[in-house]
Amino acid sequence: MSGKKIRLMQITHDLAIGGLQQVVVNLCRAIDRELFDVSVLCLRDLGCFAPEVEAMGIPVRFIEQREGTDYLSFLKVARVLRENRIEVIHTHNTQPFVDGTIGALMAGVKTIVHTDHARDFPDKLRYMVAEWAMSQFAYKVVGVSDHTSRNLMRYEKISPKKIQTIMNGIDGNRFNITIDRDRKRKELGIRETGPVIGLGVRLAEQKGITYLLQAMPVVAASFPDVSLVIAGVGELEEALKKEASDLGVEANVFFVGPRLDMPELLKLFDLYVLPSLWEGLPMVLLEAMAAGCPIVATDVGGNSMAVTSGHNGSLIEARDPAALAAEICRLLSDAHLRDQYAQAGRAVFDSRFSAEIMTRQYEKLYLRG
């Protein structure tokens, strides 16, 4: 049986904390191991999820890079692909797409599948030109939302015949847990009582956290004991901490760093708030839905593919702290509506966003079905 398996390699920057990496991990977890002999190749670093993937019995390989930009990285990729007799590669975002595709062509790999996990278009011209060129050799280029797929056609001029939308999926079983809320509050060092709102993202401009902080004075005026938990790291961390202090809400805002216990945090949150400026289809919204955590998010990118405003969450305009504050206060004042959002969110997740649903669609591409 093992000789008949299709040798598939996932190629990514790393297996660090992030939505892209979660897709790779979930594909590894849900893929049909009777059909596919799967491995992972990291081009920049291994990352904290590498041990989890290896514990599944899936090899994780890492290519050492030169200092600065390694323009010959594709040669190393080609060697790995040849040595492992890989038949299908699945690349994730720009560098893996370029190095993976050139390496695959050199190594005689039969099928190239690529996923774009969304960014702010138009991107740098050299990246878009490179991706257009690589798309000529790819079997399919996947967008994680209809919005992402449209951007790939509009800005990179990738043929519509090449494009397919496959929405992200996650393992919902990880979120079927109960927690000791009081103990979790103490562990995080947040307020012992009062509502808890939060999010777990990179602390980067894309996520619009500044607008959430700007909303907090209004929220704290109505709910003085509210805790805002911000999980993650990023280049804006110090600036955001200073902003919380300048706004006079530092006593209500808690930066807890990168977390591997997001399922537990989501069970603690009364509300998940995602004030992004642009998105594809963010994994964090799917995680919140799976955990039964009510959502307030901005109406950008593919967010509306997951959240139907008024049904399983609330969508508001981006860059509008007043609207964000008003919606947070409205939901914190209405436990019944939060429960409705939570129940509807889990139902939508089960029907559309499981890792199994996502993986079956990718398997068809790997098989050229």
Short mmCIF file of C-alpha atoms in Angstrom, two decimals:
data_model
loop_
_atom_site.label_atom_id
_atom_site.label_comp_id
_atom_site.label_asym_id
_atom_site.label_seq_id
_atom_site.Cartn_x
_atom_site.Cartn_y
_atom_site.Cartn_z
CA MET A 1 0.00 0.00 0.00
CA SER A 2 2.75 2.44 0.94
CA GLY A 3 4.28 2.14 -2.55
CA LYS A 4 1.03 3.39 -4.08
CA LYS A 5 0.78 6.47 -1.94
CA ILE A 6 1.21 9.85 -3.60
CA ARG A 7 4.25 11.64 -2.21
CA LEU A 8 3.04 15.13 -1.26
CA MET A 9 5.12 17.94 0.24
CA GLN A 10 3.71 21.08 1.88
CA ILE A 11 6.14 24.00 1.40
CA THR A 12 5.87 26.94 3.79
CA HIS A 13 7.98 29.67 5.35
CA ASP A 14 7.73 28.00 8.76
CA LEU A 15 5.38 26.34 11.23
CA ALA A 16 5.17 29.29 13.62
CA ILE A 17 1.99 30.76 15.10
CA GLY A 18 -0.18 32.11 12.28
CA GLY A 19 -3.19 31.40 10.10
CA LEU A 20 -1.18 30.13 7.13
CA GLN A 21 0.69 27.72 9.34
CA GLN A 22 -2.55 26.51 10.90
CA VAL A 23 -3.79 25.58 7.43
CA VAL A 24 -0.68 23.46 6.90
CA VAL A 25 -1.06 21.80 10.30
CA ASN A 26 -4.74 21.09 9.71
CA LEU A 27 -4.05 19.64 6.27
CA CYS A 28 -1.47 17.35 7.84
CA ARG A 29 -3.92 16.33 10.54
CA ALA A 30 -6.91 15.65 8.27
CA ILE A 31 -5.32 14.30 5.07
CA ASP A 32 -6.05 10.73 3.99
CA ARG A 33 -2.86 8.93 4.98
CA GLU A 34 -3.92 5.88 2.97
CA LEU A 35 -3.69 7.97 -0.21
CA PHE A 36 -0.91 10.42 0.60
CA ASP A 37 2.59 10.16 2.01
CA VAL A 38 2.87 13.74 3.29
CA SER A 39 5.84 15.79 4.50
CA VAL A 40 6.53 19.46 5.21
CA LEU A 41 9.39 21.66 4.02
CA CYS A 42 10.12 24.93 5.89
CA LEU A 43 12.17 27.58 4.08
CA ARG A 44 12.90 30.08 6.86
CA ASP A 45 12.49 28.43 10.24
CA LEU A 46 10.85 25.43 11.87
CA GLY A 47 8.47 27.11 14.33
CA CYS A 48 6.62 25.99 17.42
CA PHE A 49 4.14 23.74 15.58
CA ALA A 50 6.87 21.57 14.02
CA PRO A 51 6.88 19.11 16.97
CA GLU A 52 3.09 18.75 16.69
CA VAL A 53 3.36 17.83 13.02
CA GLU A 54 6.23 15.43 13.68
CA ALA A 55 4.17 13.79 16.44
CA MET A 56 1.68 12.86 13.70
CA GLY A 57 4.45 10.83 12.06
CA ILE A 58 4.94 13.46 9.35
CA PRO A 59 8.54 14.47 8.54
CA VAL A 60 9.37 18.18 8.80
CA ARG A 61 12.43 19.36 6.90
CA PHE A 62 14.19 22.72 7.06
CA ILE A 63 16.46 24.33 4.49
CA GLU A 64 19.21 26.48 5.97
CA GLN A 65 19.19 29.90 4.28
CA ARG A 66 22.14 32.15 3.56
CA GLU A 67 22.43 35.51 5.30
CA GLY A 68 20.08 37.97 3.58
CA THR A 69 18.17 36.86 0.51
CA ASP A 70 19.15 33.42 -0.73
CA TYR A 71 18.63 33.67 -4.48
CA LEU A 72 19.66 30.05 -4.97
CA SER A 73 17.17 28.60 -2.47
CA PHE A 74 15.28 26.92 -5.31
CA LEU A 75 18.30 24.68 -5.95
CA LYS A 76 18.08 23.40 -2.39
CA VAL A 77 14.34 22.87 -2.78
CA ALA A 78 14.91 20.92 -6.00
CA ARG A 79 17.41 18.66 -4.23
CA VAL A 80 14.97 17.90 -1.41
CA LEU A 81 12.18 17.17 -3.90
CA ARG A 82 14.40 14.82 -5.91
CA GLU A 83 15.77 13.03 -2.86
CA ASN A 84 12.24 12.37 -1.58
CA ARG A 85 10.79 11.60 -5.02
CA ILE A 86 7.98 14.11 -4.45
CA GLU A 87 5.08 13.95 -6.91
CA VAL A 88 2.91 16.85 -5.68
CA ILE A 89 3.84 20.09 -3.93
CA HIS A 90 1.51 22.52 -2.18
CA THR A 91 3.09 25.94 -1.66
CA HIS A 92 1.89 28.70 0.66
CA ASN A 93 2.47 32.41 -0.15
CA THR A 94 5.11 34.08 -2.28
CA GLN A 95 8.59 32.73 -1.47
CA PRO A 96 7.44 29.10 -1.24
CA PHE A 97 5.51 29.59 -4.51
CA VAL A 98 8.58 30.89 -6.36
CA ASP A 99 11.27 28.64 -4.88
CA GLY A 100 8.92 25.66 -4.75
CA THR A 101 7.77 25.98 -8.36
CA ILE A 102 11.24 26.44 -9.84
CA GLY A 103 12.54 23.60 -7.68
CA ALA A 104 9.61 21.42 -8.74
CA LEU A 105 10.24 22.06 -12.43
CA MET A 106 13.90 21.10 -11.97
CA ALA A 107 12.96 17.98 -10.02
CA GLY A 108 10.23 16.82 -12.40
CA VAL A 109 7.37 17.19 -9.91
CA LYS A 110 4.10 16.49 -11.71
CA THR A 111 1.60 18.67 -9.84
CA ILE A 112 1.95 22.13 -8.28
CA VAL A 113 -0.84 23.54 -6.10
CA HIS A 114 -0.49 26.97 -4.54
CA THR A 115 -2.50 28.82 -1.89
CA ASP A 116 -2.55 32.58 -1.44
CA HIS A 117 -3.48 33.32 2.17
CA ALA A 118 -4.40 36.96 1.43
CA ARG A 119 -2.61 40.27 1.75
CA ASP A 120 -3.18 43.92 0.97
CA PHE A 121 -3.28 44.28 -2.82
CA PRO A 122 -1.66 45.61 -4.89
CA ASP A 123 1.49 44.00 -3.52
CA LYS A 124 5.04 44.83 -4.61
CA LEU A 125 5.23 44.63 -8.40
CA ARG A 126 8.10 42.12 -8.40
CA TYR A 127 6.09 39.75 -6.21
CA MET A 128 3.00 39.98 -8.39
CA VAL A 129 4.99 39.47 -11.60
CA ALA A 130 6.79 36.49 -10.06
CA GLU A 131 3.52 34.91 -8.96
CA TRP A 132 1.97 35.43 -12.38
CA ALA A 133 4.97 33.67 -13.92
CA MET A 134 4.78 30.77 -11.45
CA SER A 135 1.04 30.42 -12.05
CA GLN A 136 1.80 29.38 -15.62
CA PHE A 137 3.20 26.13 -14.24
CA ALA A 138 0.76 25.57 -11.37
CA TYR A 139 -2.16 23.19 -11.72
CA LYS A 140 -4.32 25.41 -9.50
CA VAL A 141 -3.89 28.64 -7.55
CA VAL A 142 -6.18 28.75 -4.51
CA GLY A 143 -7.58 31.83 -2.82
CA VAL A 144 -8.80 31.38 0.74
CA SER A 145 -11.82 33.59 0.04
CA ASP A 146 -13.68 34.88 -3.00
CA HIS A 147 -12.16 38.28 -2.24
CA THR A 148 -8.65 36.83 -2.39
CA SER A 149 -9.40 34.95 -5.63
CA ARG A 150 -10.73 38.13 -7.26
CA ASN A 151 -7.58 40.00 -6.22
CA LEU A 152 -5.37 37.34 -7.78
CA MET A 153 -7.22 37.70 -11.07
CA ARG A 154 -7.38 41.50 -10.93
CA TYR A 155 -3.90 42.40 -9.75
CA GLU A 156 -1.77 39.43 -10.80
CA LYS A 157 -3.73 38.66 -13.99
CA ILE A 158 -3.78 34.96 -13.16
CA SER A 159 -6.11 33.08 -15.47
CA PRO A 160 -9.59 32.45 -14.00
CA LYS A 161 -9.21 28.87 -15.23
CA LYS A 162 -6.32 28.46 -12.77
CA ILE A 163 -8.11 30.02 -9.80
CA GLN A 164 -10.18 28.14 -7.23
CA THR A 165 -11.51 29.30 -3.88
CA ILE A 166 -11.14 26.91 -0.95
CA MET A 167 -12.15 28.34 2.40
CA ASN A 168 -9.93 27.65 5.37
CA GLY A 169 -10.88 24.94 7.82
CA ILE A 170 -9.77 23.93 11.30
CA ASP A 171 -10.07 21.00 13.67
CA GLY A 172 -13.16 21.78 15.71
CA ASN A 173 -12.45 19.04 18.26
CA ARG A 174 -9.70 21.20 19.80
CA PHE A 175 -12.36 23.64 20.95
CA ASN A 176 -14.74 21.15 22.56
CA ILE A 177 -13.36 21.82 26.03
CA THR A 178 -14.39 23.29 29.36
CA ILE A 179 -12.16 25.50 31.49
CA ASP A 180 -11.93 26.84 35.01
CA ARG A 181 -12.60 30.50 34.21
CA ASP A 182 -11.40 31.83 37.56
CA ARG A 183 -8.14 29.92 37.28
CA LYS A 184 -7.62 31.15 33.72
CA ARG A 185 -8.18 34.75 34.80
CA LYS A 186 -5.53 34.37 37.49
CA GLU A 187 -3.11 32.71 35.08
CA LEU A 188 -3.45 35.61 32.65
CA GLY A 189 -3.25 38.21 35.40
CA ILE A 190 -6.44 39.96 34.31
CA ARG A 191 -9.31 41.31 36.40
CA GLU A 192 -11.02 38.77 38.64
CA THR A 193 -14.51 39.89 37.63
CA GLY A 194 -16.17 41.66 34.72
CA PRO A 195 -16.54 40.90 31.01
CA VAL A 196 -13.56 39.69 28.98
CA ILE A 197 -13.07 40.63 25.36
CA GLY A 198 -10.04 39.68 23.36
CA LEU A 199 -8.27 38.57 20.23
CA GLY A 200 -5.22 36.55 19.23
CA VAL A 201 -3.36 37.99 16.23
CA ARG A 202 -0.05 39.39 15.03
CA LEU A 203 0.43 42.87 16.44
CA ALA A 204 0.64 44.44 13.01
CA GLU A 205 -1.09 47.27 11.15
CA GLN A 206 -3.31 44.83 9.25
CA LYS A 207 -5.16 43.82 12.40
CA GLY A 208 -6.33 47.34 13.24
CA ILE A 209 -5.73 46.96 16.97
CA THR A 210 -5.26 50.73 17.34
CA TYR A 211 -8.97 51.19 16.57
CA LEU A 212 -9.92 48.71 19.26
CA LEU A 213 -7.77 50.59 21.76
CA GLN A 214 -9.40 53.85 20.67
CA ALA A 215 -12.79 52.24 21.36
CA MET A 216 -11.80 51.13 24.86
CA PRO A 217 -12.38 54.42 26.74
CA VAL A 218 -16.06 54.28 25.75
CA VAL A 219 -16.30 50.55 26.57
CA ALA A 220 -14.57 51.03 29.94
CA ALA A 221 -16.90 53.93 30.79
CA SER A 222 -19.87 51.56 30.51
CA PHE A 223 -18.06 48.49 31.87
CA PRO A 224 -15.34 49.71 34.27
CA ASP A 225 -14.20 46.18 35.13
CA VAL A 226 -13.84 45.03 31.50
CA SER A 227 -10.64 43.22 30.49
CA LEU A 228 -9.26 43.37 26.95
CA VAL A 229 -6.85 40.47 26.35
CA ILE A 230 -4.48 40.90 23.40
CA ALA A 231 -2.59 37.69 22.59
CA GLY A 232 0.26 37.78 20.11
CA VAL A 233 3.51 39.50 19.21
CA GLY A 234 4.53 41.84 16.44
CA GLU A 235 6.29 45.01 15.45
CA LEU A 236 3.60 47.28 16.97
CA GLU A 237 3.67 45.80 20.46
CA GLU A 238 5.44 48.67 22.22
CA ALA A 239 3.51 51.32 20.28
CA LEU A 240 0.20 49.69 21.20
CA LYS A 241 1.16 49.46 24.86
CA LYS A 242 2.01 53.16 24.82
CA GLU A 243 -1.26 53.95 23.10
CA ALA A 244 -3.23 52.07 25.78
CA SER A 245 -1.42 54.12 28.41
CA ASP A 246 -1.98 57.40 26.57
CA LEU A 247 -5.70 56.60 26.26
CA GLY A 248 -5.92 55.93 30.00
CA VAL A 249 -7.09 52.32 29.58
CA GLU A 250 -3.90 50.46 30.51
CA ALA A 251 -5.64 49.08 33.61
CA ASN A 252 -8.16 47.36 31.33
CA VAL A 253 -5.79 46.14 28.60
CA PHE A 254 -3.60 43.05 29.01
CA PHE A 255 -0.92 42.06 26.51
CA VAL A 256 -0.32 38.35 27.17
CA GLY A 257 2.14 37.52 24.37
CA PRO A 258 1.97 34.57 21.97
CA ARG A 259 -0.23 31.75 23.22
CA LEU A 260 -0.57 28.09 22.40
CA ASP A 261 -3.74 27.85 24.52
CA MET A 262 -6.10 29.84 22.30
CA PRO A 263 -8.92 27.27 22.70
CA GLU A 264 -8.89 28.00 26.43
CA LEU A 265 -8.75 31.76 25.90
CA LEU A 266 -11.70 31.59 23.52
CA LYS A 267 -13.70 29.78 26.18
CA LEU A 268 -12.89 32.64 28.55
CA PHE A 269 -13.76 35.50 26.18
CA ASP A 270 -17.28 36.90 26.31
CA LEU A 271 -16.58 38.46 22.92
CA TYR A 272 -13.97 38.03 20.19
CA VAL A 273 -13.17 41.34 18.49
CA LEU A 274 -11.26 41.47 15.18
CA PRO A 275 -10.85 45.07 13.91
CA SER A 276 -8.78 44.19 10.81
CA LEU A 277 -8.13 46.54 7.92
CA TRP A 278 -7.82 43.70 5.39
CA GLU A 279 -8.11 39.91 5.52
CA GLY A 280 -8.46 36.77 3.47
CA LEU A 281 -10.46 34.33 5.56
CA PRO A 282 -8.89 34.61 9.02
CA MET A 283 -8.44 31.40 10.96
CA VAL A 284 -9.11 33.25 14.20
CA LEU A 285 -12.76 33.81 13.23
CA LEU A 286 -13.18 30.11 12.51
CA GLU A 287 -11.57 29.28 15.85
CA ALA A 288 -13.94 31.64 17.66
CA MET A 289 -16.93 30.08 15.90
CA ALA A 290 -15.73 26.57 16.77
CA ALA A 291 -15.33 27.59 20.40
CA GLY A 292 -18.77 29.17 20.58
CA CYS A 293 -17.33 32.65 21.16
CA PRO A 294 -19.47 35.55 19.87
CA ILE A 295 -17.76 37.73 17.26
CA VAL A 296 -17.48 41.40 16.34
CA ALA A 297 -15.36 41.90 13.22
CA THR A 298 -14.82 44.43 10.48
CA ASP A 299 -16.48 43.89 7.13
CA VAL A 300 -13.27 43.40 5.12
CA GLY A 301 -11.92 40.69 2.82
CA GLY A 302 -13.46 37.29 3.39
CA ASN A 303 -14.82 38.00 6.88
CA SER A 304 -18.36 38.06 5.51
CA MET A 305 -17.88 34.53 4.18
CA ALA A 306 -17.72 33.37 7.79
CA VAL A 307 -19.82 35.93 9.65
CA THR A 308 -23.34 36.92 8.62
CA SER A 309 -24.03 40.09 10.53
CA GLY A 310 -26.94 39.72 12.92
CA HIS A 311 -26.91 35.92 12.63
CA ASN A 312 -23.63 34.53 13.95
CA GLY A 313 -21.78 37.76 14.70
CA SER A 314 -21.62 41.47 13.97
CA LEU A 315 -19.78 43.12 11.09
CA ILE A 316 -18.91 46.82 11.18
CA GLU A 317 -16.94 49.24 9.05
CA ALA A 318 -13.17 49.26 9.46
CA ARG A 319 -11.29 52.22 11.02
CA ASP A 320 -14.34 53.30 13.03
CA PRO A 321 -13.64 53.15 16.79
CA ALA A 322 -16.99 54.77 17.66
CA ALA A 323 -18.95 52.08 15.82
CA LEU A 324 -16.73 49.40 17.31
CA ALA A 325 -17.28 50.69 20.84
CA ALA A 326 -21.03 50.90 20.32
CA GLU A 327 -21.28 47.32 19.06
CA ILE A 328 -19.07 45.93 21.83
CA CYS A 329 -21.20 47.69 24.45
CA ARG A 330 -24.42 46.51 22.82
CA LEU A 331 -23.31 42.88 22.90
CA LEU A 332 -21.82 43.01 26.38
CA SER A 333 -25.23 44.28 27.54
CA ASP A 334 -27.13 41.44 25.84
CA ALA A 335 -26.19 37.95 27.04
CA HIS A 336 -29.09 36.41 25.11
CA LEU A 337 -27.83 37.82 21.79
CA ARG A 338 -24.30 36.63 22.56
CA ASP A 339 -25.66 33.13 23.16
CA GLN A 340 -27.52 33.26 19.85
CA TYR A 341 -24.35 34.30 18.03
CA ALA A 342 -22.36 31.54 19.75
CA GLN A 343 -24.81 28.78 18.85
CA ALA A 344 -25.25 29.96 15.27
CA GLY A 345 -21.49 30.35 14.87
CA ARG A 346 -20.82 26.76 15.87
CA ALA A 347 -23.53 25.53 13.49
CA VAL A 348 -22.04 27.51 10.60
CA PHE A 349 -18.57 26.22 11.45
CA ASP A 350 -19.71 22.58 11.50
CA SER A 351 -21.40 22.90 8.12
CA ARG A 352 -18.73 24.86 6.23
CA PHE A 353 -15.37 25.28 7.92
CA SER A 354 -14.13 21.99 9.32
CA ALA A 355 -10.62 20.84 8.47
CA GLU A 356 -12.11 17.75 6.85
CA ILE A 357 -14.17 19.81 4.38
CA MET A 358 -11.14 21.91 3.45
CA THR A 359 -8.82 18.93 3.14
CA ARG A 360 -11.14 16.90 0.89
CA GLN A 361 -11.19 19.82 -1.56
CA TYR A 362 -7.39 20.05 -1.59
CA GLU A 363 -7.10 16.29 -2.03
CA LYS A 364 -9.10 16.58 -5.27
CA LEU A 365 -6.54 19.10 -6.52
CA TYR A 366 -3.62 16.89 -5.54
CA LEU A 367 -5.27 14.07 -7.49
CA ARG A 368 -6.18 16.44 -10.34
CA GLY A 369 -9.76 15.29 -9.80
#
